[in-house]
Structure formats: C-alpha cells, structure tokens
Amino acid sequence: MDRLTELINDGPDKRYTMKSVVLSRYEDIDTARKLMRTWNDIADALGFAGRGKDVAGCFTRVAAGIKKGKLAIPKKGTRPQRQPTQLTSSLQKREDDDDDLTTSDKILNRIHHL
C-alpha cells in the first residue's frame, strides 16, 4: 500500500480537529439536528463542551464543501478522530452497554445522559 492510500484510509486530517470530527460524524450530526437536538448538545456529545456555535459553523462549512464536491464523507468504518480525553466510569459503562446500537442511537443516548 502506498502512502497516499494510507492517508486516505486514515480519514480526515487530525490537524483540523473540529472539522475532522464533524466530517467523520457528518451523517450522525445531520440526524441529531433532524431530531431537533441543539448545537450545544451535539458539541458536548462530540467532546467540544460549550462550543455549539463553533460546531454549527463548522458543520455549515463542511456541508458546503460536500455539496461542492471539495469534501467527501469518509467511508463507513472510519473512526472519529477525536475522543473525549477522559471518560467517567458511568459514561464508559453506558458506552459498553451501547455496543449493539447504531452510531446515531449512541450519540442520542450520550446526549440524553448529559
């Protein structure tokens, strides 16, 4: 496998943390918004506590990039690039209990437990 293929398989560039996470979780964020979740709830669930306006703006720019063909939604199976730095034991237990849920259900569960 050549270096370019490795870069593609690695997913979005980690140097652009928020944009990388928003692009990786684009469909989940879109689903959460369609379910009338606030940007602050979504930002908190993604590990960007209190940065709802930033995530909203980033999502708008990512959506425009996708529409113009400048950005592509990563293939299924590409992991989000940022995880919260430290999980509490109760949150870890909830995530372990959610192993059989879809990604959209997991984000909604995390939002409900905040």
CSV table of C-alpha atoms in Angstrom, one decimal:
chain,number,residue,atom,x,y,z
A,1,MET,CA,0.0,0.0,0.0
A,2,ASP,CA,1.4,3.4,-0.9
A,3,ARG,CA,1.5,6.5,1.3
A,4,LEU,CA,-1.5,8.2,-0.4
A,5,THR,CA,-3.7,5.1,0.1
A,6,GLU,CA,-2.6,5.1,3.8
A,7,LEU,CA,-3.6,8.8,4.1
A,8,ILE,CA,-7.0,8.1,2.6
A,9,ASN,CA,-7.5,5.1,4.9
A,10,ASP,CA,-6.6,7.2,7.9
A,11,GLY,CA,-9.5,9.5,7.2
A,12,PRO,CA,-9.6,13.3,7.7
A,13,ASP,CA,-6.5,15.2,8.7
A,14,LYS,CA,-6.2,15.2,12.5
A,15,ARG,CA,-4.6,18.7,12.5
A,16,TYR,CA,-8.1,20.1,11.8
A,17,THR,CA,-9.7,18.5,14.9
A,18,MET,CA,-13.2,20.0,14.8
A,19,LYS,CA,-13.5,19.9,11.0
A,20,SER,CA,-12.2,16.3,11.1
A,21,VAL,CA,-14.7,15.2,13.7
A,22,VAL,CA,-17.6,17.0,12.0
A,23,LEU,CA,-16.7,15.4,8.7
A,24,SER,CA,-16.3,12.0,10.2
A,25,ARG,CA,-19.6,12.2,12.1
A,26,TYR,CA,-21.4,14.3,9.4
A,27,GLU,CA,-24.4,11.9,9.0
A,28,ASP,CA,-24.8,11.5,12.7
A,29,ILE,CA,-24.8,15.2,13.3
A,30,ASP,CA,-27.3,15.7,10.5
A,31,THR,CA,-29.6,13.0,12.1
A,32,ALA,CA,-29.3,14.7,15.5
A,33,ARG,CA,-30.2,18.1,14.0
A,34,LYS,CA,-33.2,16.5,12.3
A,35,LEU,CA,-34.2,15.2,15.7
A,36,MET,CA,-34.2,18.8,16.9
A,37,ARG,CA,-31.1,18.5,19.1
A,38,THR,CA,-29.3,21.7,19.9
A,39,TRP,CA,-25.8,22.5,18.7
A,40,ASN,CA,-24.6,22.7,22.3
A,41,ASP,CA,-25.9,19.2,23.0
A,42,ILE,CA,-24.2,17.9,19.8
A,43,ALA,CA,-21.0,19.8,20.6
A,44,ASP,CA,-20.9,18.3,24.1
A,45,ALA,CA,-21.5,14.8,22.8
A,46,LEU,CA,-18.6,15.2,20.3
A,47,GLY,CA,-16.3,16.3,23.1
A,48,PHE,CA,-16.4,20.1,22.3
A,49,ALA,CA,-18.1,21.2,25.5
A,50,GLY,CA,-19.7,24.6,25.3
A,51,ARG,CA,-18.7,25.1,21.6
A,52,GLY,CA,-22.1,24.7,20.0
A,53,LYS,CA,-21.8,27.8,17.8
A,54,ASP,CA,-18.3,26.7,16.6
A,55,VAL,CA,-19.6,23.2,15.7
A,56,ALA,CA,-22.7,24.7,13.9
A,57,GLY,CA,-20.4,27.0,11.8
A,58,CYS,CA,-18.0,24.1,11.1
A,59,PHE,CA,-20.9,21.9,10.1
A,60,THR,CA,-22.2,24.6,7.7
A,61,ARG,CA,-18.8,24.9,6.0
A,62,VAL,CA,-18.4,21.1,5.8
A,63,ALA,CA,-21.9,20.7,4.3
A,64,ALA,CA,-21.0,23.4,1.7
A,65,GLY,CA,-17.7,21.6,0.9
A,66,ILE,CA,-19.5,18.3,0.4
A,67,LYS,CA,-22.1,19.9,-1.8
A,68,LYS,CA,-19.4,21.5,-4.0
A,69,GLY,CA,-17.5,18.2,-4.2
A,70,LYS,CA,-14.5,19.6,-2.3
A,71,LEU,CA,-15.0,17.3,0.7
A,72,ALA,CA,-16.2,13.7,0.9
A,73,ILE,CA,-17.9,11.9,3.7
A,74,PRO,CA,-15.4,9.2,4.9
A,75,LYS,CA,-16.3,5.6,4.2
A,76,LYS,CA,-18.2,3.7,6.9
A,77,GLY,CA,-15.8,2.2,9.4
A,78,THR,CA,-13.5,5.3,9.6
A,79,ARG,CA,-13.2,6.1,13.2
A,80,PRO,CA,-13.8,9.6,14.5
A,81,GLN,CA,-10.5,11.4,15.0
A,82,ARG,CA,-11.2,12.8,18.5
A,83,GLN,CA,-12.5,11.1,21.5
A,84,PRO,CA,-13.2,12.8,24.9
A,85,THR,CA,-9.9,12.8,26.8
A,86,GLN,CA,-11.2,11.1,29.9
A,87,LEU,CA,-14.4,9.1,30.3
A,88,THR,CA,-16.1,8.8,33.7
A,89,SER,CA,-16.8,5.2,34.8
A,90,SER,CA,-20.5,5.7,34.4
A,91,LEU,CA,-20.1,7.1,30.9
A,92,GLN,CA,-17.8,4.2,30.0
A,93,LYS,CA,-20.4,1.7,31.3
A,94,ARG,CA,-23.1,3.4,29.2
A,95,GLU,CA,-20.8,3.1,26.1
A,96,ASP,CA,-20.2,-0.5,26.9
A,97,ASP,CA,-23.9,-1.1,27.2
A,98,ASP,CA,-24.5,0.6,23.8
A,99,ASP,CA,-22.2,-1.7,21.8
A,100,ASP,CA,-25.2,-3.1,19.9
A,101,LEU,CA,-26.7,0.3,18.9
A,102,THR,CA,-26.2,2.2,15.7
A,103,THR,CA,-23.9,5.3,15.8
A,104,SER,CA,-27.0,7.6,15.7
A,105,ASP,CA,-28.6,5.9,18.7
A,106,LYS,CA,-25.3,6.1,20.6
A,107,ILE,CA,-25.0,9.9,20.1
A,108,LEU,CA,-28.6,10.3,21.1
A,109,ASN,CA,-28.0,8.2,24.3
A,110,ARG,CA,-25.0,10.2,25.1
A,111,ILE,CA,-26.9,13.5,24.7
A,112,HIS,CA,-29.7,12.2,26.9
A,113,HIS,CA,-27.3,11.3,29.7
A,114,LEU,CA,-25.5,14.7,29.8
